[in-house]
Amino acid sequence: MSQPDQIQLEICAGSVFSALAAQEGGAARVEFCDNLLEGGTTPSHGAIAVARDRLWITLNVIIRPRGGDFLYDEIEFEVMKRDILACKKIGVDGVVIGLLTADGDIDVARTRELVELATPMQVSFHRAFDVARDPIQALEDVIATGCNRLLTSGQAPSALEGAPMLKRLNEIAGERLIVMPGAGVRGHNIAELVRSTGCSEYHSSGRAPRDSAMRYRNAVVKMGAPGQDEYAIVDTDAALVRELIANARGALAP
């Protein structure tokens, strides 16, 4: 079991604003994404560069060319490689990847190729793992690729529901890989996750809506999905980040 001061929080940030809020709140690391409603895709190189300029905490960037499944064609794979090289040039600390075969296994060969390309950056394997066919074999395959970390809900809709599997994965991985629970991790449940899984790192977005600064608002024309509030911006809240960290570490306090 980890000590309270060993618990770390990674924040999934969908904007530079969110990344800075994560830093302000005390997060150890940012997973920088775009399109969080699709599970996260690669942000623009401009956004990555600005985030790198302004962050002193660890900056990892998701390498995912589109939403949907994790079976990529040759063009998409080439895009992923180019994005990794761009991240390396910008100076980010790590990348986050996830590739499967058509049969639902970890694409070991391609993942290993990306890990080697990313060196010396850290590499995390994301929740593509959660839709893999066999979680134990998938864990061993992710370890074999050389990834440093695995983000997973334990193949459940939420990390809390997947806690028994998360505990098992963490025990099997041991010192070979960091197992990081994510999906539905909130201030009110992170303490239970800490106690039930024994993991030392956790992943959350810590998001809350904030009102647009627009004074004139067109109520007729919509740019987003039906029912989406065009004038509410959902970003990471530093106060929620602080709450997550305090509750996680409090779970292990004597």
Rosetta silent file (secondary structure, phi, psi, omega in degrees, C-alpha in Angstrom):
SEQUENCE: MSQPDQIQLEICAGSVFSALAAQEGGAARVEFCDNLLEGGTTPSHGAIAVARDRLWITLNVIIRPRGGDFLYDEIEFEVMKRDILACKKIGVDGVVIGLLTADGDIDVARTRELVELATPMQVSFHRAFDVARDPIQALEDVIATGCNRLLTSGQAPSALEGAPMLKRLNEIAGERLIVMPGAGVRGHNIAELVRSTGCSEYHSSGRAPRDSAMRYRNAVVKMGAPGQDEYAIVDTDAALVRELIANARGALAP
SCORE:     score description
SCORE:     0.000 S_00000001
   1 L     0.000  137.449 -179.829    0.000    0.000    0.000 S_00000001
   2 L   -70.733  158.477  170.625    1.261    3.468   -0.894 S_00000001
   3 L   -85.224  155.701 -177.228    1.980    6.196    1.639 S_00000001
   4 H   -52.478  -41.358 -176.509   -0.243    9.321    1.508 S_00000001
   5 H   -77.602   -4.433  176.916    2.481   11.493   -0.023 S_00000001
   6 H   -91.255  -11.993  178.827    3.079    8.899   -2.750 S_00000001
   7 L   -70.337  127.927  179.506   -0.431    9.252   -4.180 S_00000001
   8 E  -121.931  148.825  179.163   -0.344   11.173   -7.459 S_00000001
   9 E  -118.235  128.509  171.159   -3.138   12.610   -9.568 S_00000001
  10 E  -103.305  133.711  178.858   -3.114   12.906  -13.348 S_00000001
  11 E  -109.100  128.636  173.226   -5.620   15.309  -14.862 S_00000001
  12 E   -80.606  110.025 -174.019   -7.089   14.809  -18.315 S_00000001
  13 E  -110.544  126.258 -178.383   -7.055   18.374  -19.658 S_00000001
  14 L   -96.516    8.251  179.618   -8.973   19.369  -22.769 S_00000001
  15 L  -162.978  165.434  174.914   -7.478   22.847  -23.065 S_00000001
  16 H   -63.380  -37.813  176.371   -4.517   24.927  -21.943 S_00000001
  17 H   -54.615  -47.908 -179.517   -6.899   26.566  -19.436 S_00000001
  18 H   -65.316  -39.753  179.557   -7.623   23.130  -17.946 S_00000001
  19 H   -61.428  -41.933  179.072   -3.945   22.183  -17.913 S_00000001
  20 H   -68.902  -35.428  175.977   -3.085   25.325  -15.957 S_00000001
  21 H   -65.823  -38.202  176.527   -5.957   24.681  -13.534 S_00000001
  22 H   -60.860  -44.740  178.490   -4.610   21.158  -12.991 S_00000001
  23 H   -62.586  -44.768  179.215   -1.206   22.598  -12.189 S_00000001
  24 H   -60.779  -36.949 -177.440   -2.699   25.185   -9.831 S_00000001
  25 H   -78.428   -9.751  176.800   -4.646   22.470   -8.023 S_00000001
  26 L   103.160   12.463  177.284   -1.557   20.362   -7.370 S_00000001
  27 L   -62.999  148.784  178.484   -1.798   17.633  -10.024 S_00000001
  28 L   -82.689  -25.057 -171.182    1.431   15.784  -10.724 S_00000001
  29 E  -156.818  150.731  173.987    0.780   15.384  -14.420 S_00000001
  30 E  -113.924  133.869  164.460   -1.485   16.439  -17.262 S_00000001
  31 E   -99.354  109.377 -172.751   -2.779   14.173  -20.010 S_00000001
  32 E   -90.554  124.215 -174.488   -3.395   16.764  -22.716 S_00000001
  33 L  -136.840  168.090  164.855   -6.277   15.969  -25.086 S_00000001
  34 E  -121.395  166.713  172.441   -8.800   17.464  -27.444 S_00000001
  35 L    51.129   58.709 -178.708  -12.396   16.284  -27.958 S_00000001
  36 H   -62.698  -27.329  179.441  -12.976   14.806  -24.511 S_00000001
  37 H   -67.381  -16.734  174.990  -16.534   13.864  -25.481 S_00000001
  38 H  -101.763   12.087 -179.203  -14.983   11.343  -27.900 S_00000001
  39 L    89.461    2.444  176.910  -12.639   10.007  -25.256 S_00000001
  40 L    99.873  127.239  172.981   -9.801   12.332  -26.243 S_00000001
  41 E  -130.772  171.212 -176.398   -7.915   12.944  -29.480 S_00000001
  42 L   -65.185  126.953  176.639   -4.573   14.579  -30.250 S_00000001
  43 L   -74.533  169.578  179.829   -4.630   18.349  -29.659 S_00000001
  44 L   -66.803  154.232  178.142   -3.122   20.812  -32.118 S_00000001
  45 H   -63.082  -32.191  176.995    0.620   21.313  -32.146 S_00000001
  46 H   -63.483  -44.699  178.904   -0.009   24.963  -31.283 S_00000001
  47 H   -64.412  -40.776  178.961   -1.957   24.026  -28.161 S_00000001
  48 H   -61.984  -43.466 -178.484    0.723   21.520  -27.147 S_00000001
  49 H   -64.272  -41.856  179.045    3.462   24.134  -27.568 S_00000001
  50 H   -66.775  -41.106  177.300    1.611   26.734  -25.484 S_00000001
  51 H   -60.669  -43.567  179.294    0.906   24.149  -22.777 S_00000001
  52 H   -61.772  -39.849  179.901    4.590   23.192  -22.720 S_00000001
  53 H   -62.488  -31.205 -169.459    5.610   26.840  -22.394 S_00000001
  54 H  -106.734   -8.379 -178.246    3.344   27.384  -19.389 S_00000001
  55 L  -104.525  138.377  169.993    3.507   24.127  -17.455 S_00000001
  56 L  -106.824  -12.874  174.817    6.222   23.017  -15.079 S_00000001
  57 L   -80.560  170.735 -177.731    4.441   19.783  -14.128 S_00000001
  58 E   -62.974  132.928 -179.858    4.705   16.671  -16.300 S_00000001
  59 E  -117.453  111.543  172.161    2.977   17.048  -19.671 S_00000001
  60 E  -108.737  144.454 -176.498    1.821   13.925  -21.502 S_00000001
  61 E  -121.140  132.298  177.234   -0.064   14.184  -24.794 S_00000001
  62 E   -73.213  137.090  176.758   -2.577   11.701  -26.153 S_00000001
  63 L  -112.532   92.405 -177.520   -1.736   10.331  -29.599 S_00000001
  64 L  -147.315  111.091 -170.775   -5.103    9.371  -31.041 S_00000001
  65 L   -75.175  -13.288 -178.734   -6.022   10.510  -34.565 S_00000001
  66 L  -164.175  167.469  170.943   -9.790   10.063  -34.186 S_00000001
  67 L   -78.548 -177.950  177.994  -12.573    8.882  -31.925 S_00000001
  68 L    94.200 -150.325 -174.512  -14.074    5.428  -32.222 S_00000001
  69 L   -73.639 -178.997 -173.894  -12.239    2.106  -32.172 S_00000001
  70 L  -117.226   26.949  175.372   -8.515    1.524  -31.764 S_00000001
  71 L  -104.205  110.854 -171.073   -7.819   -0.338  -35.012 S_00000001
  72 L  -109.471  141.319  176.463   -5.851    2.061  -37.201 S_00000001
  73 L   -81.475 -179.768 -174.677   -5.034    1.911  -40.901 S_00000001
  74 H   -64.067  -37.854  179.697   -1.630    2.733  -42.359 S_00000001
  75 H   -66.167  -44.829  178.965   -2.413    6.416  -42.892 S_00000001
  76 H   -62.645  -38.460  179.142   -3.657    6.831  -39.304 S_00000001
  77 H   -65.685  -37.963  176.583   -0.583    5.028  -38.000 S_00000001
  78 H   -64.895  -39.807  176.398    1.649    7.382  -39.971 S_00000001
  79 H   -59.852  -42.942  179.875   -0.223   10.349  -38.468 S_00000001
  80 H   -61.248  -41.976  179.599    0.432    8.930  -34.991 S_00000001
  81 H   -65.128  -42.395  178.598    4.140    8.616  -35.710 S_00000001
  82 H   -63.366  -39.253  179.869    4.332   12.187  -37.017 S_00000001
  83 H   -66.626  -37.349  176.753    2.501   13.456  -33.927 S_00000001
  84 H   -63.202  -43.762  178.328    4.932   11.634  -31.632 S_00000001
  85 H   -63.111  -38.321  178.029    7.877   13.229  -33.421 S_00000001
  86 H   -64.886  -41.781  178.241    6.202   16.644  -33.118 S_00000001
  87 H   -62.745  -40.303  178.422    5.675   16.114  -29.377 S_00000001
  88 H   -62.778  -42.119  179.798    9.313   15.155  -28.976 S_00000001
  89 H   -65.258  -38.599  179.614   10.394   18.302  -30.812 S_00000001
  90 H   -69.807  -28.679  177.058    8.119   20.490  -28.653 S_00000001
  91 L   100.179   27.401  176.613    9.592   18.931  -25.529 S_00000001
  92 L   -72.172  163.913 -175.447    6.678   17.172  -23.873 S_00000001
  93 L   -86.613  -27.261 -176.917    7.446   14.591  -21.200 S_00000001
  94 E  -164.478  167.466  176.154    5.391   11.704  -22.506 S_00000001
  95 E  -126.659  160.061 -176.813    2.774   10.402  -24.900 S_00000001
  96 E  -125.521  121.314 -173.206   -0.342    8.303  -24.377 S_00000001
  97 E  -132.617  169.034  175.433   -1.197    5.636  -26.943 S_00000001
  98 L  -171.713  119.416 -178.288   -3.428    2.612  -27.462 S_00000001
  99 L  -135.887  136.610  177.689   -3.701    0.225  -30.400 S_00000001
 100 E  -120.858  159.595  169.850   -5.633   -3.025  -30.797 S_00000001
 101 L   -86.380  170.781  179.454   -5.787   -5.745  -33.421 S_00000001
 102 L   -63.165  -22.583 -179.265   -9.035   -6.631  -35.176 S_00000001
 103 L   -91.520    6.185  175.568   -9.380   -9.586  -32.779 S_00000001
 104 L    84.902   18.298  175.173   -9.298   -7.380  -29.680 S_00000001
 105 L   -99.894  163.577  172.537   -5.729   -8.019  -28.604 S_00000001
 106 E   -64.811  132.565  175.581   -3.038   -5.420  -27.908 S_00000001
 107 L   -80.369   87.015 -171.725   -1.234   -4.597  -31.156 S_00000001
 108 H   -63.627  -45.680 -175.414    2.149   -5.406  -29.674 S_00000001
 109 H   -62.458  -48.537 -178.671    4.276   -4.823  -32.774 S_00000001
 110 H   -69.629  -39.108  178.461    2.880   -1.401  -33.606 S_00000001
 111 H   -62.224  -44.096  178.698    2.746   -0.308  -29.974 S_00000001
 112 H   -61.792  -38.205  177.801    6.381   -1.294  -29.497 S_00000001
 113 H   -60.732  -41.732  179.163    7.293    0.666  -32.635 S_00000001
 114 H   -69.728  -38.009  177.652    5.659    3.784  -31.191 S_00000001
 115 H   -60.703  -44.525  179.678    7.315    3.267  -27.801 S_00000001
 116 H   -65.492  -39.465  178.759   10.716    3.068  -29.476 S_00000001
 117 H   -64.550  -34.693 -176.177    9.963    6.143  -31.582 S_00000001
 118 H   -76.622  -19.652 -178.458    8.931    8.068  -28.466 S_00000001
 119 L   -50.068  131.426   13.915   12.161    7.369  -26.546 S_00000001
 120 L   -98.007   16.410  179.313   13.217    9.024  -24.231 S_00000001
 121 L   -68.635  153.970  170.871    9.664   10.211  -23.487 S_00000001
 122 E   -67.698  154.650  175.624    7.433    8.264  -21.113 S_00000001
 123 E  -134.382  124.097  173.325    4.676    6.206  -22.726 S_00000001
 124 E  -105.719  146.088  173.222    1.295    5.400  -21.187 S_00000001
 125 E  -101.008  126.604 -172.445   -1.180    2.925  -22.683 S_00000001
 126 L   -90.053 -164.156 -170.210   -4.707    4.329  -22.505 S_00000001
 127 H   -74.775    9.738  164.449   -8.175    2.836  -22.105 S_00000001
 128 H   -54.064  -30.474  176.426   -8.054    0.977  -25.392 S_00000001
 129 H   -54.124  -35.296 -172.995   -7.060   -1.695  -22.865 S_00000001
 130 H   -72.354  -12.291  175.149  -10.582   -1.653  -21.464 S_00000001
 131 H  -113.499   16.827  174.758  -12.073   -3.024  -24.679 S_00000001
 132 L   -76.472  158.130 -172.338   -9.385   -5.681  -25.169 S_00000001
 133 L   -68.813  -44.740 -174.155  -10.482   -9.311  -25.251 S_00000001
 134 L  -130.565  110.246 -173.114   -8.519  -10.717  -22.290 S_00000001
 135 H   -63.742  -36.039 -177.575   -7.419   -8.288  -19.552 S_00000001
 136 H   -72.417  -44.430  176.076   -4.654  -10.436  -18.087 S_00000001
 137 H   -64.574  -39.075  178.952   -3.082  -11.243  -21.446 S_00000001
 138 H   -62.441  -39.429  177.650   -3.528   -7.606  -22.459 S_00000001
 139 H   -60.489  -47.483  179.804   -1.684   -6.504  -19.312 S_00000001
 140 H   -62.915  -36.864  179.409    1.259   -8.759  -20.109 S_00000001
 141 H   -67.221  -42.213  178.034    1.269   -7.511  -23.698 S_00000001
 142 H   -61.436  -42.995  177.667    1.295   -3.854  -22.621 S_00000001
 143 H   -60.447  -41.345 -178.126    4.220   -4.601  -20.304 S_00000001
 144 H   -65.042  -25.076 -179.464    6.032   -6.359  -23.161 S_00000001
 145 H   -75.810  -16.657 -178.204    5.764   -3.258  -25.354 S_00000001
 146 L    95.963    8.286  176.895    7.794   -1.192  -22.894 S_00000001
 147 L   -64.507  149.423 -179.223    5.006    1.157  -21.782 S_00000001
 148 L   -89.065  -24.293 -167.004    5.514    2.784  -18.383 S_00000001
 149 E  -151.340  150.124  176.565    1.901    3.127  -17.316 S_00000001
 150 E  -126.848  120.802  172.939   -1.591    1.745  -17.971 S_00000001
 151 E   -92.397  123.521 -176.278   -4.746    3.852  -17.688 S_00000001
 152 E  -156.026  152.712  172.175   -7.722    1.590  -17.103 S_00000001
 153 L   -98.637    9.697 -174.759  -11.129    1.272  -15.480 S_00000001
 154 L    73.158   30.177 -179.136  -10.539   -2.447  -14.967 S_00000001
 155 L    57.907   34.259  177.354  -12.625   -3.120  -18.090 S_00000001
 156 L  -123.189  165.179  178.311  -15.720   -1.741  -16.358 S_00000001
 157 L   -59.356  -29.159  177.042  -17.903    1.304  -17.087 S_00000001
 158 L  -141.136  159.068  179.845  -16.218    3.106  -14.178 S_00000001
 159 L   -62.690  -35.623 -179.810  -13.103    2.589  -12.088 S_00000001
 160 L   -63.564  -42.484  177.354  -15.196    2.059   -8.968 S_00000001
 161 L   -67.745  -28.518 -179.203  -17.093   -0.784  -10.646 S_00000001
 162 L   -93.676   10.644 -174.317  -13.800   -2.185  -11.891 S_00000001
 163 H   -54.876  -43.117  178.966  -12.024   -1.956   -8.522 S_00000001
 164 H   -60.269  -42.385  177.818  -11.614   -5.742   -8.028 S_00000001
 165 H   -68.254  -38.003  177.913   -9.983   -6.099  -11.455 S_00000001
 166 H   -60.612  -42.589  177.574   -7.869   -2.982  -10.867 S_00000001
 167 H   -61.179  -43.302 -179.592   -6.554   -4.494   -7.643 S_00000001
 168 H   -65.346  -44.884  179.514   -5.739   -7.724   -9.465 S_00000001
 169 H   -61.376  -41.947 -179.757   -4.012   -5.929  -12.347 S_00000001
 170 H   -63.334  -40.268  179.715   -1.969   -3.850   -9.922 S_00000001
 171 H   -68.238  -40.421  179.813   -0.854   -6.943   -8.035 S_00000001
 172 H   -68.240  -41.664 -177.771    0.101   -8.797  -11.228 S_00000001
 173 H   -67.019  -37.432 -179.106    1.966   -5.823  -12.673 S_00000001
 174 L    55.777 -130.414 -179.525    3.960   -5.216   -9.499 S_00000001
 175 L   -85.916   -1.028 -174.921    6.974   -3.027  -10.212 S_00000001
 176 L   -77.323  -24.930 -172.995    6.834   -3.724  -13.952 S_00000001
 177 L  -159.927  142.499  174.067    4.133   -1.176  -14.784 S_00000001
 178 E   -85.031  122.045  174.495    2.100    1.542  -13.057 S_00000001
 179 E   -95.991  119.891 -174.290   -1.613    0.712  -13.109 S_00000001
 180 E  -117.402  107.947  177.866   -3.574    3.971  -12.967 S_00000001
 181 E   -64.677  139.909  175.622   -7.354    3.812  -12.354 S_00000001
 182 E  -155.751  159.656 -178.694   -9.490    6.192  -14.383 S_00000001
 183 L   105.499  105.250  178.643  -13.130    6.679  -15.501 S_00000001
 184 L    73.493   19.089  179.226  -15.612    8.300  -13.166 S_00000001
 185 L   -79.348  119.807 -176.166  -12.984    9.154  -10.544 S_00000001
 186 L  -132.372  170.256  179.798  -14.396   11.984   -8.422 S_00000001
 187 L   -59.287  -32.580 -175.717  -13.752   13.640   -5.096 S_00000001
 188 L   -82.081  -12.542 -177.652  -16.487   11.612   -3.408 S_00000001
 189 L  -124.009   -4.944 -175.011  -15.197    8.177   -4.491 S_00000001
 190 H   -66.553  -32.342  179.136  -11.422    8.437   -4.870 S_00000001
 191 H   -63.105  -41.970  178.081  -10.772    7.490   -1.238 S_00000001
 192 H   -62.970  -38.770  177.829  -12.675    4.237   -1.698 S_00000001
 193 H   -64.253  -42.849  179.186  -10.647    3.525   -4.845 S_00000001
 194 H   -59.525  -45.735 -177.712   -7.385    4.140   -3.019 S_00000001
 195 H   -70.289  -33.940 -173.121   -8.353    1.742   -0.239 S_00000001
 196 H   -89.361  -23.663 -176.116   -9.760   -0.955   -2.530 S_00000001
 197 H  -104.514  -29.214 -176.362   -7.168   -1.028   -5.336 S_00000001
 198 L    75.577    9.823 -179.987   -3.857   -0.205   -3.668 S_00000001
 199 L   -78.012  159.185 -176.765   -2.814    1.876   -6.679 S_00000001
 200 L  -109.395  -11.229  178.869   -0.622    4.951   -6.284 S_00000001
 201 E  -128.241  143.465 -177.538   -1.725    7.033   -9.296 S_00000001
 202 E  -135.993  154.047 -173.005   -5.240    8.111  -10.309 S_00000001
 203 E  -125.900  128.461  179.099   -6.730    9.812  -13.357 S_00000001
 204 E  -150.708  165.831  174.680   -9.586   12.309  -13.421 S_00000001
 205 L   -99.042  -24.856  179.202  -10.702   15.364  -15.365 S_00000001
 206 L    53.156   42.727 -171.686  -11.831   17.399  -12.340 S_00000001
 207 E   -98.181  153.351  173.903  -14.115   19.371  -14.624 S_00000001
 208 E  -151.211  150.147  179.731  -16.936   21.809  -13.976 S_00000001
 209 E   -74.662  144.945  171.538  -18.863   24.170  -16.290 S_00000001
 210 E  -129.204  148.574 -174.024  -18.052   27.871  -16.382 S_00000001
 211 E   -76.975  141.783  175.256  -20.142   30.519  -18.070 S_00000001
 212 L   -63.525  151.677  177.022  -19.083   32.083  -21.360 S_00000001
 213 L   -85.628    0.483  179.379  -18.015   35.734  -21.297 S_00000001
 214 L   -64.227  131.052  173.871  -20.229   36.448  -24.337 S_00000001
 215 L   -88.873  -44.310  175.405  -22.776   39.212  -23.718 S_00000001
 216 L   -85.724  129.277 -178.243  -24.598   38.751  -27.020 S_00000001
 217 L  -131.948  120.295  177.673  -25.946   35.213  -27.341 S_00000001
 218 L   -84.974  115.173 -175.004  -27.641   33.789  -30.420 S_00000001
 219 L   -88.052   -3.800 -174.281  -30.221   31.308  -29.165 S_00000001
 220 L   -99.969  -49.316 -174.847  -31.124   29.947  -32.614 S_00000001
 221 L   -83.657  128.024 -179.033  -27.907   28.905  -34.360 S_00000001
 222 L  -117.261  140.848  178.879  -26.127   25.894  -32.841 S_00000001
 223 L  -106.045  -20.686 -175.253  -22.609   24.703  -33.597 S_00000001
 224 L  -107.584 -158.452 -178.972  -22.456   21.602  -31.406 S_00000001
 225 L   -70.325  154.171  177.719  -24.538   18.535  -30.634 S_00000001
 226 L   -56.109  133.872  179.593  -28.288   18.869  -30.013 S_00000001
 227 L    85.945   -8.685  179.828  -28.960   19.988  -26.454 S_00000001
 228 L   -75.906  133.810  178.066  -25.410   21.188  -25.893 S_00000001
 229 L   -77.323  112.972 -177.101  -25.138   24.550  -24.162 S_00000001
 230 L   -69.641  -16.759 -174.252  -23.159   26.739  -26.546 S_00000001
 231 L  -116.555   23.890  171.409  -22.337   29.199  -23.780 S_00000001
 232 E  -120.217  124.277 -179.862  -21.089   26.833  -21.082 S_00000001
 233 E  -106.866  122.586 -177.437  -17.404   25.928  -21.184 S_00000001
 234 E   -99.508  115.674 -176.783  -16.472   22.777  -19.292 S_00000001
 235 E  -137.518  166.121  175.182  -12.919   22.898  -17.966 S_00000001
 236 E   -63.321  138.782  179.641  -10.828   21.568  -15.109 S_00000001
 237 L  -110.485  121.574 -177.557  -11.466   23.330  -11.799 S_00000001
 238 H   -57.334  -34.848 -179.776   -8.425   23.788   -9.535 S_00000001
 239 H   -65.591  -38.403  177.971  -10.614   23.445   -6.438 S_00000001
 240 H   -68.445  -34.755  176.449  -11.857   20.032   -7.593 S_00000001
 241 H   -63.557  -45.423  178.447   -8.269   18.952   -8.233 S_00000001
 242 H   -60.934  -40.400  179.089   -7.305   19.937   -4.691 S_00000001
 243 H   -63.072  -44.051  179.026  -10.310   18.017   -3.339 S_00000001
 244 H   -58.482  -47.746 -178.083   -9.339   14.888   -5.275 S_00000001
 245 H   -65.078  -45.390 -178.978   -5.774   14.970   -3.972 S_00000001
 246 H   -61.806  -43.405 -178.279   -6.802   15.680   -0.381 S_00000001
 247 H   -70.091  -37.071  178.689   -9.381   12.888   -0.327 S_00000001
 248 H   -64.926  -47.048 -178.869   -7.028   10.384   -1.967 S_00000001
 249 H   -72.243  -31.307  177.525   -4.217   11.077    0.473 S_00000001
 250 H   -64.694  -26.564 -179.855   -6.629   11.275    3.374 S_00000001
 251 L   -64.656  -23.111 -177.690   -7.678    7.687    2.698 S_00000001
 252 L  -108.540    1.176 -178.737   -4.218    6.533    3.791 S_00000001
 253 L   -66.386  141.647 -179.667   -3.657    8.970    6.640 S_00000001
 254 L   -66.517    0.000    0.000   -3.006    7.268   10.005 S_00000001
